Tab-separated table of C-alpha atoms in Angstrom:
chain	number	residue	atom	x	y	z
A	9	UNK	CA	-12.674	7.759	30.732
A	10	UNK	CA	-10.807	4.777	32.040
A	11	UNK	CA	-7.081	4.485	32.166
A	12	UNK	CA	-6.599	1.089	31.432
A	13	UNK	CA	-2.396	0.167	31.597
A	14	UNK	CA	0.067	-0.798	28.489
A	15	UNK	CA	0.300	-4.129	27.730
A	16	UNK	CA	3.474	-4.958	26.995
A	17	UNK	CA	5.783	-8.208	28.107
A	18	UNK	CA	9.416	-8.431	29.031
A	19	UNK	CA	11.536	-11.876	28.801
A	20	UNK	CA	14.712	-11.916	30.701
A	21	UNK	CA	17.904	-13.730	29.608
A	22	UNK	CA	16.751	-13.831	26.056
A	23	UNK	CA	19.544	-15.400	24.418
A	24	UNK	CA	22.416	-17.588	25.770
A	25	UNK	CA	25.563	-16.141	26.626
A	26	UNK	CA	27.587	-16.827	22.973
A	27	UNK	CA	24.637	-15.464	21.184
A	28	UNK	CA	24.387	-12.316	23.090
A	29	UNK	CA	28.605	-11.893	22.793
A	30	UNK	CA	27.759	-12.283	18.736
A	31	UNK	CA	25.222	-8.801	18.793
A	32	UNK	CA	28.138	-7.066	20.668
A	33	UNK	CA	30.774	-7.789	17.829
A	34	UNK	CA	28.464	-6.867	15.402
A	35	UNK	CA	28.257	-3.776	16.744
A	36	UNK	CA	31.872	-3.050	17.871
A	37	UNK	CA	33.035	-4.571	14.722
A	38	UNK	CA	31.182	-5.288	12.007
A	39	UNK	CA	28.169	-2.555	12.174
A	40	UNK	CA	27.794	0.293	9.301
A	41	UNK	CA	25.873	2.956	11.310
A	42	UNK	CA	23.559	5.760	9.792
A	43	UNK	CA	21.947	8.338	11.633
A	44	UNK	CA	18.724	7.188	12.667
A	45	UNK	CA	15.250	8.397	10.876
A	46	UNK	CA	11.466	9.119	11.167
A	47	UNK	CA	8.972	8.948	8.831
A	48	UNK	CA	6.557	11.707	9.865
A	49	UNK	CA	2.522	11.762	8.955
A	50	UNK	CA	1.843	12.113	5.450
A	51	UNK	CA	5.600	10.871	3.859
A	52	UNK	CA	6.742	7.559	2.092
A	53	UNK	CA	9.993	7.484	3.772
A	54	UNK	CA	11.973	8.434	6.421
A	55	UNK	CA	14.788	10.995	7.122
A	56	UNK	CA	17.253	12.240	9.836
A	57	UNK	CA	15.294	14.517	12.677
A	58	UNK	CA	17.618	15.097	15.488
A	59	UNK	CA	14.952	17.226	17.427
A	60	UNK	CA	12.712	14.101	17.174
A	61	UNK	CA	14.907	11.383	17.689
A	62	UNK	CA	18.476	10.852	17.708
A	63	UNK	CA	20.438	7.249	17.562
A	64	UNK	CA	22.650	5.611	15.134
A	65	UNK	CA	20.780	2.268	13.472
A	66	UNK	CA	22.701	-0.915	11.347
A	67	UNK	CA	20.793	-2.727	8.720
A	68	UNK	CA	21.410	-6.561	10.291
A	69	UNK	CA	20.218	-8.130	6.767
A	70	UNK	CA	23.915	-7.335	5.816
A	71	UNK	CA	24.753	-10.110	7.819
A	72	UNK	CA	21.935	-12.711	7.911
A	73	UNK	CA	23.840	-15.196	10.459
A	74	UNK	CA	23.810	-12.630	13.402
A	75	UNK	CA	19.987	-12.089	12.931
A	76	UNK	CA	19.409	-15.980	12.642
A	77	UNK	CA	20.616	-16.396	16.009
A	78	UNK	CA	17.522	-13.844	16.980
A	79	UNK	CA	14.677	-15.157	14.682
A	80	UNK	CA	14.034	-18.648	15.722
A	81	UNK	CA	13.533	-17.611	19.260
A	82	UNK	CA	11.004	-15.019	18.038
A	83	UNK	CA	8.829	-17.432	15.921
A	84	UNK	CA	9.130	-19.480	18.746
A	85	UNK	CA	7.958	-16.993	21.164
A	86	UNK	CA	4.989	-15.000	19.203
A	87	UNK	CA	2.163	-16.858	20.165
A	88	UNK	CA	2.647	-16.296	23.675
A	89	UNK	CA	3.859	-12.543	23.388
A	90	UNK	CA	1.025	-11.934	21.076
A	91	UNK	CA	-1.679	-13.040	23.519
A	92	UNK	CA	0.169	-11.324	26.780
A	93	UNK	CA	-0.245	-8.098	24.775
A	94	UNK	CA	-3.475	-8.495	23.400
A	95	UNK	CA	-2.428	-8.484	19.684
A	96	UNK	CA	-5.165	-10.597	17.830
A	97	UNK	CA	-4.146	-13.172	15.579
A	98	UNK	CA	-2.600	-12.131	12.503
A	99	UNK	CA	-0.711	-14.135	9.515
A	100	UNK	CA	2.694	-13.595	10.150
A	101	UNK	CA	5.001	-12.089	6.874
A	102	UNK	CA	8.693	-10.986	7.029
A	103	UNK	CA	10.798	-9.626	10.752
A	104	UNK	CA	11.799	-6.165	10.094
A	105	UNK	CA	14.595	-5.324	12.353
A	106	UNK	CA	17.326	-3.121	13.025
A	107	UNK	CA	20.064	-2.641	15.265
A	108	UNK	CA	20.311	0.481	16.880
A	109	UNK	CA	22.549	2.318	19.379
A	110	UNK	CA	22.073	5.302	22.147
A	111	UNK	CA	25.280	7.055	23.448
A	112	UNK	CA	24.805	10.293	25.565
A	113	UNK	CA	22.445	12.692	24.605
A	114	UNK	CA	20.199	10.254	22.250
A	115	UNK	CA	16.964	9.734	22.549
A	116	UNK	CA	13.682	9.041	20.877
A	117	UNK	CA	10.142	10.760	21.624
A	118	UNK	CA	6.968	10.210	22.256
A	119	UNK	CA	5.664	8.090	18.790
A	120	UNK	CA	3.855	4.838	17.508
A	121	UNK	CA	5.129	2.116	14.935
A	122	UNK	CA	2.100	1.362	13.081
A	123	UNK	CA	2.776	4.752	11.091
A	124	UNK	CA	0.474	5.981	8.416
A	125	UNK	CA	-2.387	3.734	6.532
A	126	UNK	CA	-0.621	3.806	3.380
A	127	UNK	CA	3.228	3.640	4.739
A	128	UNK	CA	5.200	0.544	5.009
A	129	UNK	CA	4.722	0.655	8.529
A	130	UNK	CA	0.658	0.284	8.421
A	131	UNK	CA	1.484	-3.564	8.587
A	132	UNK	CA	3.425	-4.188	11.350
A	133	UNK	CA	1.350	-5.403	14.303
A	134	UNK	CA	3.623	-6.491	16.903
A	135	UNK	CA	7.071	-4.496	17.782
A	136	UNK	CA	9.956	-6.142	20.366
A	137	UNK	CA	13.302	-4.363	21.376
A	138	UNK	CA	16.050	-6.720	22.105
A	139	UNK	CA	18.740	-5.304	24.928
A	140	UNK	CA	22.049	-5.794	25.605
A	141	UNK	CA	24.924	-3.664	26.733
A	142	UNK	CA	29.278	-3.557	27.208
A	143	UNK	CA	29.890	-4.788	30.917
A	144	UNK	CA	29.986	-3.058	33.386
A	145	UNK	CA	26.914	-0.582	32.399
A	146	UNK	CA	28.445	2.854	32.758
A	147	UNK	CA	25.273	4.553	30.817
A	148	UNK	CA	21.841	5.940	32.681
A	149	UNK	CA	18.743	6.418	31.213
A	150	UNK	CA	17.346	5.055	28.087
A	151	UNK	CA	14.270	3.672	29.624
A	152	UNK	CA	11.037	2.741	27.303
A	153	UNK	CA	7.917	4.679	28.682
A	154	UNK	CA	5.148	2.632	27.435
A	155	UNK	CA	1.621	4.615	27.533
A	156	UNK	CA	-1.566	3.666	29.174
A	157	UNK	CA	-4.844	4.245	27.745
A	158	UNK	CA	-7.863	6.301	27.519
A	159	UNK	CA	-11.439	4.264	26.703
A	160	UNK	CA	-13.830	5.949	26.681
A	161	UNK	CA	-17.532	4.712	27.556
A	162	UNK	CA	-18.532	4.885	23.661
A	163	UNK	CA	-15.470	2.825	22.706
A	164	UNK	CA	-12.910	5.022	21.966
A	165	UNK	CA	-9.043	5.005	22.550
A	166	UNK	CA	-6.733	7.024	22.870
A	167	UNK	CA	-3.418	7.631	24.810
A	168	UNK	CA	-2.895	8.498	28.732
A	169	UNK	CA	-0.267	11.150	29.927
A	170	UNK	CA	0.860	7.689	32.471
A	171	UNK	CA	3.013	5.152	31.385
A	172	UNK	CA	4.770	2.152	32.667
A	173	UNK	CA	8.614	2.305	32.672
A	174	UNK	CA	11.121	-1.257	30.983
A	175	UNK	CA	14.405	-0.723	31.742
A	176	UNK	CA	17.096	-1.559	29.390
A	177	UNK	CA	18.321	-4.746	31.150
A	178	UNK	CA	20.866	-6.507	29.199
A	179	UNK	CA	19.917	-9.814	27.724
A	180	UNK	CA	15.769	-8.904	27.582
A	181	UNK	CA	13.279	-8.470	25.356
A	182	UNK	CA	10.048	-6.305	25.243
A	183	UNK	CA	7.283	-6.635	23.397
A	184	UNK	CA	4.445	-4.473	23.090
A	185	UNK	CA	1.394	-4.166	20.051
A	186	UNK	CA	2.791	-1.564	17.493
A	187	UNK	CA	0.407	0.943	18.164
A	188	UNK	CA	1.315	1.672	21.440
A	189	UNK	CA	2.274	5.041	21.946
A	190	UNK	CA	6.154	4.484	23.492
A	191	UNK	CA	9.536	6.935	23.623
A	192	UNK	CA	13.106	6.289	24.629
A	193	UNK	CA	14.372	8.735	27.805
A	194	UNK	CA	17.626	10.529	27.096
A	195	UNK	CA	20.880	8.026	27.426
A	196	UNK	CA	23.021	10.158	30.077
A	197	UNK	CA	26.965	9.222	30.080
A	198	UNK	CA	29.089	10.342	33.463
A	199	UNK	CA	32.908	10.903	32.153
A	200	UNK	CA	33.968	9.142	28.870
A	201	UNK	CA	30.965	8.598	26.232
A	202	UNK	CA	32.854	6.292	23.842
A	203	UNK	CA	34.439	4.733	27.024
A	204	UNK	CA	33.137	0.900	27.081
A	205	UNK	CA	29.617	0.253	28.732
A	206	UNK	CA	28.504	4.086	27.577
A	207	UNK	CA	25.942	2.016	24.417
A	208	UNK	CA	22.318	1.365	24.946
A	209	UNK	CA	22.143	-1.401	21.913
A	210	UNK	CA	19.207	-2.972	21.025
A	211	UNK	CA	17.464	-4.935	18.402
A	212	UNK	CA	14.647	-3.297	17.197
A	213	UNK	CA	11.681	-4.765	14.960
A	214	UNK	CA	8.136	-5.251	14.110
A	215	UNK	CA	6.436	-8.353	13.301
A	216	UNK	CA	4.580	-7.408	9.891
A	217	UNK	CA	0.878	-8.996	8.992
A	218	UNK	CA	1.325	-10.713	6.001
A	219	UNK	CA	-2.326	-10.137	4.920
A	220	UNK	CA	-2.404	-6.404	5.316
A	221	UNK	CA	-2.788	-5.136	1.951
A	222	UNK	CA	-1.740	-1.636	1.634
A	223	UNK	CA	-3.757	0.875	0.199
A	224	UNK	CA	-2.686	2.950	-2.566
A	225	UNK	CA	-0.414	5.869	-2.415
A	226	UNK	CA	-2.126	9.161	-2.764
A	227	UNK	CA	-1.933	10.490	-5.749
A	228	UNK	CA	-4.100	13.022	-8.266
A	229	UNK	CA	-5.282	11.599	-11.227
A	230	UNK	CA	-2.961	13.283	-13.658
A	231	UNK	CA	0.384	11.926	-11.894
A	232	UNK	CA	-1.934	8.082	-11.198
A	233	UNK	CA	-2.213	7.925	-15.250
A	234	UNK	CA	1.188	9.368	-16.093
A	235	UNK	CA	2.940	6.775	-13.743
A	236	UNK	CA	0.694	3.698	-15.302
A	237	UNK	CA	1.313	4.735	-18.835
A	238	UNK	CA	4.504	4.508	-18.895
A	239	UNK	CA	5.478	1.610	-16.296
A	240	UNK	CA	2.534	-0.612	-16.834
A	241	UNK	CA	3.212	-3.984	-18.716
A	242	UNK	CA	1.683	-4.217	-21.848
A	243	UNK	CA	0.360	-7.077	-23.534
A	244	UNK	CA	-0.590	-6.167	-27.202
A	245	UNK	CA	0.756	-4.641	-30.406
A	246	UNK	CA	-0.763	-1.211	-29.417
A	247	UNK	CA	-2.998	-1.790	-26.313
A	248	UNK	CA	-6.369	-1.469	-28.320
A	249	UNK	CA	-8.496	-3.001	-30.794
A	250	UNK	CA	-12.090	-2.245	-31.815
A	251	UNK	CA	-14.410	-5.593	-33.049
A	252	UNK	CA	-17.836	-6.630	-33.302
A	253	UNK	CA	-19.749	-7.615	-29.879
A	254	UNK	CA	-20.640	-11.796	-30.001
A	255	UNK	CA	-24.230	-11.314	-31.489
A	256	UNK	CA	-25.170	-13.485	-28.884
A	257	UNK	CA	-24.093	-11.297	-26.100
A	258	UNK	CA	-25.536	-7.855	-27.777
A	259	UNK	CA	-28.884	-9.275	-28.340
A	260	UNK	CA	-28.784	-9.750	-24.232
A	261	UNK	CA	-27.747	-6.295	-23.557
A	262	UNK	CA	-30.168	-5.354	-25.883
A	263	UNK	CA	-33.171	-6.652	-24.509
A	264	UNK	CA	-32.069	-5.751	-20.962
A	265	UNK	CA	-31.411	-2.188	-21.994
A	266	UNK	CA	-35.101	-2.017	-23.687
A	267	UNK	CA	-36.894	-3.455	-20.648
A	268	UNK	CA	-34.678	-0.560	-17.885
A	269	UNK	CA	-33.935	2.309	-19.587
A	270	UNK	CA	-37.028	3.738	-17.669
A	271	UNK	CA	-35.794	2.763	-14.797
A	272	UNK	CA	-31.621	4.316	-14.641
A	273	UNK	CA	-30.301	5.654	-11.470
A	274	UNK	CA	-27.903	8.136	-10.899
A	275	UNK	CA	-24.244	6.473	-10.612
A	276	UNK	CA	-21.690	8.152	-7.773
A	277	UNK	CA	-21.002	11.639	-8.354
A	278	UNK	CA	-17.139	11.675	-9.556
A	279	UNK	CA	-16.230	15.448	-10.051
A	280	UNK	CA	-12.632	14.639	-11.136
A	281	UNK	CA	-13.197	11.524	-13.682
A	282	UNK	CA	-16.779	12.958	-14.599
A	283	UNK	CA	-16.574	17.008	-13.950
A	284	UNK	CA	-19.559	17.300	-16.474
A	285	UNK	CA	-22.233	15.604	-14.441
A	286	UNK	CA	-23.444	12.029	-13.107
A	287	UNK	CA	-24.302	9.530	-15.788
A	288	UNK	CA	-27.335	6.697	-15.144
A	289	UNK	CA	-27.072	3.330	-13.841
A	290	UNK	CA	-29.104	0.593	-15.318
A	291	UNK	CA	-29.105	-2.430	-12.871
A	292	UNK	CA	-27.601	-5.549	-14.507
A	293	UNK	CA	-26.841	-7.242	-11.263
A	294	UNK	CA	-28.737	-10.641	-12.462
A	295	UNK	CA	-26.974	-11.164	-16.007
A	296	UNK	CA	-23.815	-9.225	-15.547
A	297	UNK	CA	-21.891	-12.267	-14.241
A	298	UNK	CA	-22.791	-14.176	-17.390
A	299	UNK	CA	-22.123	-11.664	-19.688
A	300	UNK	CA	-18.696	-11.429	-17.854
A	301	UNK	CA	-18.098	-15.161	-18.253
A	302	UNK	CA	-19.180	-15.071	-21.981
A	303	UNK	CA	-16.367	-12.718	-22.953
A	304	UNK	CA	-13.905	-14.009	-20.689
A	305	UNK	CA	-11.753	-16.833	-23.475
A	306	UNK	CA	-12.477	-13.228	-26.157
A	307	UNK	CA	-10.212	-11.176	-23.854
A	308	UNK	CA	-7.828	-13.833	-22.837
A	309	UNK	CA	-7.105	-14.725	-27.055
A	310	UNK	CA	-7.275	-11.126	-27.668
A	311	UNK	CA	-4.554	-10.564	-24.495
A	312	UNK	CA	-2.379	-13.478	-25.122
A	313	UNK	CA	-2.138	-13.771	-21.211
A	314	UNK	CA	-4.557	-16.144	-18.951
A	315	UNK	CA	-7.276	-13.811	-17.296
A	316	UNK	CA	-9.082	-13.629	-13.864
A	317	UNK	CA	-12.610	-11.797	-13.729
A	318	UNK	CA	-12.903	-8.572	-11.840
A	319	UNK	CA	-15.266	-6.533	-12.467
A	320	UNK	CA	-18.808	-5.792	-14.857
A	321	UNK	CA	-19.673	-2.600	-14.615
A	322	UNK	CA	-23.030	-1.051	-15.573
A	323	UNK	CA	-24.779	-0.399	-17.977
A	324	UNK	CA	-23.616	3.614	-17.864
A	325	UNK	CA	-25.903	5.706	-19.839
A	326	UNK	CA	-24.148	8.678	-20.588
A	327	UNK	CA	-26.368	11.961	-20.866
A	328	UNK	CA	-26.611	15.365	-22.580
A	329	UNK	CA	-22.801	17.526	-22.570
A	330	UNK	CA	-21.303	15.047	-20.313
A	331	UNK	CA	-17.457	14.248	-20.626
A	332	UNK	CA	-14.893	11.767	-19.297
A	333	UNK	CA	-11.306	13.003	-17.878
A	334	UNK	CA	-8.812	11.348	-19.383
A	335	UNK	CA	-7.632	8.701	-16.870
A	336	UNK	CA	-6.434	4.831	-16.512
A	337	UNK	CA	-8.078	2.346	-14.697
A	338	UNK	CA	-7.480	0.796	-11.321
A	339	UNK	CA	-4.118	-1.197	-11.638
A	340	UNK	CA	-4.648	-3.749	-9.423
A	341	UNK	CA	-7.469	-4.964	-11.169
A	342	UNK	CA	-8.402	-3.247	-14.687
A	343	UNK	CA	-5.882	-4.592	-16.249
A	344	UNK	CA	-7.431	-5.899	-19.718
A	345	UNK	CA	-10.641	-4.166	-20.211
A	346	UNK	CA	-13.655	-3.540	-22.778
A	347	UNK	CA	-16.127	-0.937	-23.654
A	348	UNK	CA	-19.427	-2.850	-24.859
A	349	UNK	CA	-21.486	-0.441	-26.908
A	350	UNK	CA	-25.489	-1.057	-26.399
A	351	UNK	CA	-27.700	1.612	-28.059
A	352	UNK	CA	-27.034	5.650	-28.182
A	353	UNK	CA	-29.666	8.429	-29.422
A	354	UNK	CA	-26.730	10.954	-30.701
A	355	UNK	CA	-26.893	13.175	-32.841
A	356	UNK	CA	-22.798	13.922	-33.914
A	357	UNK	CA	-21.097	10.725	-32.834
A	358	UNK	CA	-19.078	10.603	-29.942
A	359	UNK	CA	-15.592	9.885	-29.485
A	360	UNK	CA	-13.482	7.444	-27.176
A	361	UNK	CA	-10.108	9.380	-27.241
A	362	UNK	CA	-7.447	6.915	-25.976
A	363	UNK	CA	-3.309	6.735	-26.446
A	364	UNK	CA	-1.957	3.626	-27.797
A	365	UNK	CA	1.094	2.210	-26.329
A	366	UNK	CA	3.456	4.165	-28.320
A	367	UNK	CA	1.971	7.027	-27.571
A	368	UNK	CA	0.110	7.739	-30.174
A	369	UNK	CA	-3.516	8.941	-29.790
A	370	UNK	CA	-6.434	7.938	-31.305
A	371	UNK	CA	-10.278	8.636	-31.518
A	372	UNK	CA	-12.186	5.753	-31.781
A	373	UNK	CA	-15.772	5.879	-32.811
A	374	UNK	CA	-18.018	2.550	-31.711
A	375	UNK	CA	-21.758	1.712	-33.475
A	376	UNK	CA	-24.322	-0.929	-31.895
A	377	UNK	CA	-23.222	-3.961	-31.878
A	378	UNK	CA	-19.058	-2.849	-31.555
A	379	UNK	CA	-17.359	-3.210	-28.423
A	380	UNK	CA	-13.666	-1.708	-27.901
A	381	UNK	CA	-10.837	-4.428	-26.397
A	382	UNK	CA	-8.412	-2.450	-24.439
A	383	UNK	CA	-5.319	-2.340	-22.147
A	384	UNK	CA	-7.302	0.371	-19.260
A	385	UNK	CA	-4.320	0.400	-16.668
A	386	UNK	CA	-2.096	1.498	-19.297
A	387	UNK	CA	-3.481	3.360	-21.770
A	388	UNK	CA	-5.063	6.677	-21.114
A	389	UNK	CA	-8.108	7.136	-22.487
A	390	UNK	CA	-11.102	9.666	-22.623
A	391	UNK	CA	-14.234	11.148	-23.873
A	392	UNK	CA	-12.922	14.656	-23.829
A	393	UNK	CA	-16.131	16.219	-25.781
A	394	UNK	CA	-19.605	16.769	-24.895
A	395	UNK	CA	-22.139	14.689	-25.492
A	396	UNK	CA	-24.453	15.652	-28.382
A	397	UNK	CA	-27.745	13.961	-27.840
A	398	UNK	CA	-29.822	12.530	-24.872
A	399	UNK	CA	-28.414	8.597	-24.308
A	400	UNK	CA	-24.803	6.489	-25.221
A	401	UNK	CA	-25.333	3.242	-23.368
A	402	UNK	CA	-22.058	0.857	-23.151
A	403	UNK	CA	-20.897	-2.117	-20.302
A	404	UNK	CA	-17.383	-2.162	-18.727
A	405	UNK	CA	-15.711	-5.539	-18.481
A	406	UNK	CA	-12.756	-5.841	-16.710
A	407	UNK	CA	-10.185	-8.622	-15.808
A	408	UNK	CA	-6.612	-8.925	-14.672
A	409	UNK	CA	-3.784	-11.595	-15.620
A	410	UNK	CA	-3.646	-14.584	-13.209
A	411	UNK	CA	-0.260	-14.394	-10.524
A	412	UNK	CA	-1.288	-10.233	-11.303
A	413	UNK	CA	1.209	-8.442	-8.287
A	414	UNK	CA	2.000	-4.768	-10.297
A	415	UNK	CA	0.849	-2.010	-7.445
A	416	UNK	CA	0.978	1.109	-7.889
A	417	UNK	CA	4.169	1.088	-4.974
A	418	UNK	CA	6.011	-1.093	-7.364
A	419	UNK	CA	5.627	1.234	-10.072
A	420	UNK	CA	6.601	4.418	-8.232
A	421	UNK	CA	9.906	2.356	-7.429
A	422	UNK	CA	10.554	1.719	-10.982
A	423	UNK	CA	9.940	5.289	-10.967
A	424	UNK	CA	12.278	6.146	-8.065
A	425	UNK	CA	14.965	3.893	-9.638
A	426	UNK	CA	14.600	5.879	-12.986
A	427	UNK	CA	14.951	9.321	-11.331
A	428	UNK	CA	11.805	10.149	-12.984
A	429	UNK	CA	11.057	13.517	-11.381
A	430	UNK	CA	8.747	14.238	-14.814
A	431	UNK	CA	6.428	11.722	-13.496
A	432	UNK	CA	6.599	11.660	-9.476
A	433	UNK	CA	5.978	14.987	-7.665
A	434	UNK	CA	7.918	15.398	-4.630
A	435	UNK	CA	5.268	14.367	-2.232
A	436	UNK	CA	6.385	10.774	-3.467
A	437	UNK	CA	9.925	10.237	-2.914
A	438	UNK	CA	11.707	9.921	-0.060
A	439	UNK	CA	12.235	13.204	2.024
A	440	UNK	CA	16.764	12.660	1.845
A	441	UNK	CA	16.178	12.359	-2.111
């Protein structure tokens, strides 16, 4: 292993005098302080842990004019701290700051910034504390220990037990890439510790890549469908319609299904939205994109809403006793969907169990030659009884609304915001809820 040292970079005399007096109002004045938080592995949000870290922290987007004497100089200066740290090149989004105090006894232990993958923290790349202190200094302590690291000869990382200590100089900055591992030594206080010069103030933030898309929450399928079907937009009357396939279009799938269904594979086992067994694959790879744009202006009419192509998927021969869970489809990008019946060798027919957008739920039954139109992030739908014969053959279209931004984050805030505890389970709000 080789200890290779923290990169990090520290600017002196930061701001000019007047803008630096400006953060020191704020706080002695104008500041609403909180107790400080930590979002700990495997939580949304953060909450109060004195044993981890202990500080008071302001909000500054209360009062936009005291950041904006901050943020220009940061632009300004991210290039060059991003190369001196060895941050690659990322498209920048929003600041995300704080302002944040230490009197005796706080501190902050050993953690990084980058936080879990699927945590708003998972997109900040590039983290900076500002300093700045009451004249004369009467507070010790409150250093940032920056780690080293480990690499190993296979290309691993990981943290060192050494670190390199910044001292809380008033008027600097440090930055340093938000994965470093970093902690903030005790703030010790001799006499007084509200007496004037007894703070260890900062600005705190992280640069956030504006590309970083973050991955979904983790959730079961049961509380994924019951969050979509009710906070999902909707489009149509009742979110499905059954019609005939374009002749043109079924005589395709026909002939392709005649000339492969000798030659299926098995599609990816899925124990929770197939717990019956694997269906077959047939390979459509060559006409599936022209199917797709066939049917595209069908599902826009049939939508009302301007569409954007996502996904053909198949052709899924279902076999003997298998079953579908009941489920909806991915949100970001099954948003207006179809079922394309092909063939079947059945011999009860074989129901597509699905819930309107009222609520209400169906069982829809499709020949040869009949294709299902439906909204698959929102309404759940199924095919809750076994198979009875040896083939049901059907192709999976699937295309979102152009300008489409609905996450599934977005709709466990709606959910927050309506206190919906029947549709989040606890793992999903904040910890202080």
């Amino acid at each position: 292993m080789t200890t290779v040292p923290a990169q990090f970079l520290v600017l002196h005399d930061f701001l000019t005098a007047e803008e630096r007096e400006a953060f020191l109002t704020y706080v002695q004045r104008d500041a609403e302080f909180s107790p400080a938080s930590v979002t700990s592995p495997g939580v949304l949000d953060g909450r109060p842990d004195p044993t981890f870290r202990r500080a008071s922290v302001a909000n500054p987007d209360t009062d936009v004019q005291v950041f904006a004497l901050l943020e220009d100089k940061l632009r300004a200066v991210l290039p060059h701290a991003r190369r001196e740290t060895g941050v690659p090149h990322f498209s920048l989004g929003h600041i995300e700051r704080q302002v944040t105090t230490y009197r005796h006894g706080d501190f902050f232990r050993s953690h990084t910034d980058h936080g879990d993958a699927w945590n708003k923290a998972a997109s900040r790349r590039l983290s900076f504390v500002y300093y700045f202190h009451d004249n004369p200094k009467v507070f010790t302590g409150g250093e940032l220990r920056v780690y080293d690291q480990l690499h190993s000869a296979e290309g691993g990382v990981s943290h060192a037990e050494t670190f390199q200590l910044v001292e809380p100089v008033d008027n600097s900055i440090v930055f340093f890439p938000s994965t470093t591992l970093h902690e903030v030594c005790p703030v010790l206080v001799d006499g007084d510790p509200e007496q004037k010069g007894a703070a260890r103030c900062s600005v705190t933030g992280w640069f956030h890549d504006r590309e970083h898309v973050r991955p979904s929450p983790p959730m079961d399928s049961k509380t994924r469908t019951a969050l979509t079907q009710r906070y999902t937009p909707s489009f149509t009357l009742n979110g499905f319609e059954k019609m005939r396939t374009p002749p043109s279009v079924q005589r395709k799938l026909r002939e392709v299904y005649r000339a492969r269904i000798n030659t299926t594979f098995p599609e990816r086992v899925d124990e929770v939205h197939l717990p019956t067994g694997t269906p077959d694959l047939i390979d459509i790879d060559d006409v599936k994109g022209e199917i797709h744009h066939a049917m595209h202006v069908l599902h826009e009419h049939w939508s009302g809403v301007e569409l954007v192509p996502t996904a053909a998927y198949g052709l899924r021969v279902y076999r003997a006793g298998q079953t579908l869970a009941p489920h909806t489809d991915i949100l970001e990008t099954h948003v207006i969907s179809s079922i394309v019946h092909i063939a079947h060798d059945t011999t009860e027919p074989w129901p597509l169990r699905i819930v309107d957008l009222h609520g209400k739920e169906h069982d829809v039954f499709l020949e040869e030659g009949e294709m299902l139109l439906y909204e698959s992030a929102r309404c759940p739908h199924a095919r809750p009884l076994p198979l009875q014969g040896s083939a049901y053959c059907s192709l999976f279209l699937h295309y979102k609304p152009v300008d489409w931004t609905v996450t599934y984050w977005s709709l466990i805030d709606q959910a927050r915001s309506d206190g919906a505890t029947d549709v989040l389970p606890r793992e999903l709000w904040p910890d202080d809820a």
